[in-house]
GROMACS .gro file of C-alpha atoms in nm:
model
  122
    1MET     CA    1   0.007  -0.006   0.006
    2ILE     CA    2   0.268   0.261   0.098
    3TYR     CA    3   0.461   0.133  -0.216
    4ARG     CA    4   0.166   0.241  -0.442
    5LEU     CA    5   0.111   0.554  -0.271
    6GLY     CA    6   0.473   0.653  -0.332
    7LEU     CA    7   0.470   0.564  -0.692
    8LEU     CA    8   0.141   0.758  -0.730
    9PHE     CA    9   0.303   1.057  -0.548
   10LEU     CA   10   0.604   1.040  -0.783
   11ALA     CA   11   0.381   1.004  -1.096
   12ILE     CA   12   0.192   1.323  -0.994
   13ILE     CA   13   0.535   1.505  -0.935
   14PHE     CA   14   0.648   1.400  -1.284
   15LEU     CA   15   0.337   1.490  -1.449
   16PHE     CA   16   0.324   1.845  -1.314
   17SER     CA   17   0.696   1.928  -1.359
   18CYS     CA   18   0.740   1.799  -1.722
   19ASN     CA   19   0.512   2.049  -1.912
   20ARG     CA   20   0.549   2.387  -1.783
   21ASP     CA   21   0.486   2.559  -2.132
   22VAL     CA   22   0.236   2.816  -2.151
   23LYS     CA   23   0.078   2.990  -2.432
   24PHE     CA   24   0.226   3.311  -2.565
   25ASN     CA   25   0.062   3.630  -2.409
   26SER     CA   26   0.213   3.962  -2.531
   27GLU     CA   27   0.137   4.154  -2.212
   28GLU     CA   28   0.264   3.888  -1.981
   29TRP     CA   29   0.578   3.857  -2.186
   30LYS     CA   30   0.641   4.229  -2.172
   31LYS     CA   31   0.591   4.238  -1.788
   32ALA     CA   32   0.839   3.971  -1.757
   33GLY     CA   33   1.104   4.190  -1.899
   34GLY     CA   34   1.352   4.441  -1.728
   35GLU     CA   35   1.389   4.354  -1.367
   36ASN     CA   36   1.171   4.049  -1.397
   37ILE     CA   37   1.412   3.874  -1.663
   38THR     CA   38   1.534   3.643  -1.406
   39THR     CA   39   1.203   3.469  -1.370
   40ASP     CA   40   1.106   3.175  -1.593
   41LYS     CA   41   0.780   3.347  -1.733
   42ARG     CA   42   0.911   3.416  -2.075
   43SER     CA   43   1.101   3.081  -2.098
   44THR     CA   44   0.761   2.904  -2.053
   45MET     CA   45   0.621   3.104  -2.355
   46VAL     CA   46   0.914   3.038  -2.592
   47ASN     CA   47   0.827   2.708  -2.712
   48ASP     CA   48   0.482   2.832  -2.802
   49LEU     CA   49   0.628   3.119  -2.991
   50ILE     CA   50   0.836   2.889  -3.196
   51GLU     CA   51   0.611   2.600  -3.245
   52ARG     CA   52   0.306   2.824  -3.339
   53GLU     CA   53   0.535   3.033  -3.558
   54ILE     CA   54   0.385   3.356  -3.423
   55LEU     CA   55   0.653   3.569  -3.529
   56LEU     CA   56   0.737   3.427  -3.850
   57ASN     CA   57   0.684   3.630  -4.154
   58LYS     CA   58   0.636   3.956  -3.942
   59THR     CA   59   0.820   4.292  -3.995
   60GLU     CA   60   1.018   4.437  -3.726
   61PRO     CA   61   0.768   4.677  -3.607
   62GLU     CA   62   0.512   4.417  -3.603
   63ILE     CA   63   0.738   4.196  -3.364
   64LEU     CA   64   0.832   4.508  -3.140
   65LYS     CA   65   0.472   4.547  -3.068
   66MET     CA   66   0.417   4.198  -2.971
   67ILE     CA   67   0.749   4.141  -2.768
   68GLY     CA   68   0.925   4.470  -2.715
   69TYR     CA   69   1.258   4.593  -2.805
   70PRO     CA   70   1.561   4.375  -2.873
   71SER     CA   71   1.873   4.358  -2.656
   72ARG     CA   72   2.223   4.441  -2.756
   73LEU     CA   73   2.482   4.170  -2.762
   74HIS     CA   74   2.836   4.284  -2.800
   75GLY     CA   75   2.970   4.185  -3.133
   76GLN     CA   76   2.654   4.032  -3.251
   77GLU     CA   77   2.467   4.325  -3.387
   78ILE     CA   78   2.365   4.299  -3.738
   79ASP     CA   79   2.064   4.475  -3.903
   80SER     CA   80   1.926   4.153  -4.027
   81ILE     CA   81   1.941   3.974  -3.679
   82LYS     CA   82   1.776   4.073  -3.366
   83TYR     CA   83   1.808   3.932  -3.017
   84PHE     CA   84   1.541   3.942  -2.769
   85ALA     CA   85   1.608   3.854  -2.410
   86VAL     CA   86   1.420   3.561  -2.267
   87GLN     CA   87   1.601   3.484  -1.922
   88GLU     CA   88   1.913   3.542  -1.736
   89TYR     CA   89   2.045   3.283  -1.491
   90TYR     CA   90   2.262   3.380  -1.203
   91SER     CA   91   2.482   3.195  -0.970
   92TRP     CA   92   2.436   3.267  -0.593
   93GLY     CA   93   2.614   3.588  -0.500
   94ASP     CA   94   2.711   3.668  -0.862
   95ILE     CA   95   2.632   3.996  -1.017
   96ASP     CA   96   2.687   3.899  -1.364
   97PRO     CA   97   2.472   3.641  -1.525
   98LYS     CA   98   2.628   3.297  -1.590
   99GLU     CA   99   2.397   3.237  -1.888
  100MET     CA  100   2.154   3.412  -2.098
  101THR     CA  101   1.885   3.310  -2.327
  102PHE     CA  102   1.755   3.487  -2.617
  103LEU     CA  103   1.503   3.477  -2.900
  104LYS     CA  104   1.739   3.502  -3.230
  105ILE     CA  105   1.524   3.655  -3.508
  106ILE     CA  106   1.657   3.676  -3.837
  107PHE     CA  107   1.503   3.899  -4.118
  108GLY     CA  108   1.510   3.841  -4.480
  109LYS     CA  109   1.569   4.104  -4.769
  110ASP     CA  110   1.191   4.157  -4.775
  111GLY     CA  111   1.209   4.294  -4.412
  112LYS     CA  112   1.003   3.992  -4.259
  113SER     CA  113   1.134   3.740  -4.021
  114ASN     CA  114   1.240   3.419  -4.180
  115SER     CA  115   1.391   3.235  -3.874
  116ILE     CA  116   1.342   3.219  -3.495
  117GLU     CA  117   1.541   3.005  -3.269
  118ILE     CA  118   1.663   3.022  -2.907
  119PHE     CA  119   2.016   3.143  -2.861
  120SER     CA  120   2.228   3.079  -2.534
  121THR     CA  121   2.533   3.237  -2.427
  122LYS     CA  122   2.645   2.931  -2.248
   0.00000   0.00000   0.00000
């Protein structure tokens, strides 16, 4: 009996911890920026943005309206590629992030996005 309850408990934990993805919400995405970039709010929406191709074939102004302004990455700036912060990861006591993740959006000659992927500094 205890064995079965233990297995049930582990199964429930596994089910709730595996799928944390949520549907993209523009307002929630924007609220999770700035000082809130260390929370996982944006990272739970990234898969939905990519899988449903929400940002594909959009112009930069359309994307800015949906997810805000891009970040600057030293040495990575190119007019046709923009990086949008998803999350920063810190070690305890550090002031500099140990890793940062971004949405990397590549724009074609027509000015529309044609590639979106996750980019990590690690």
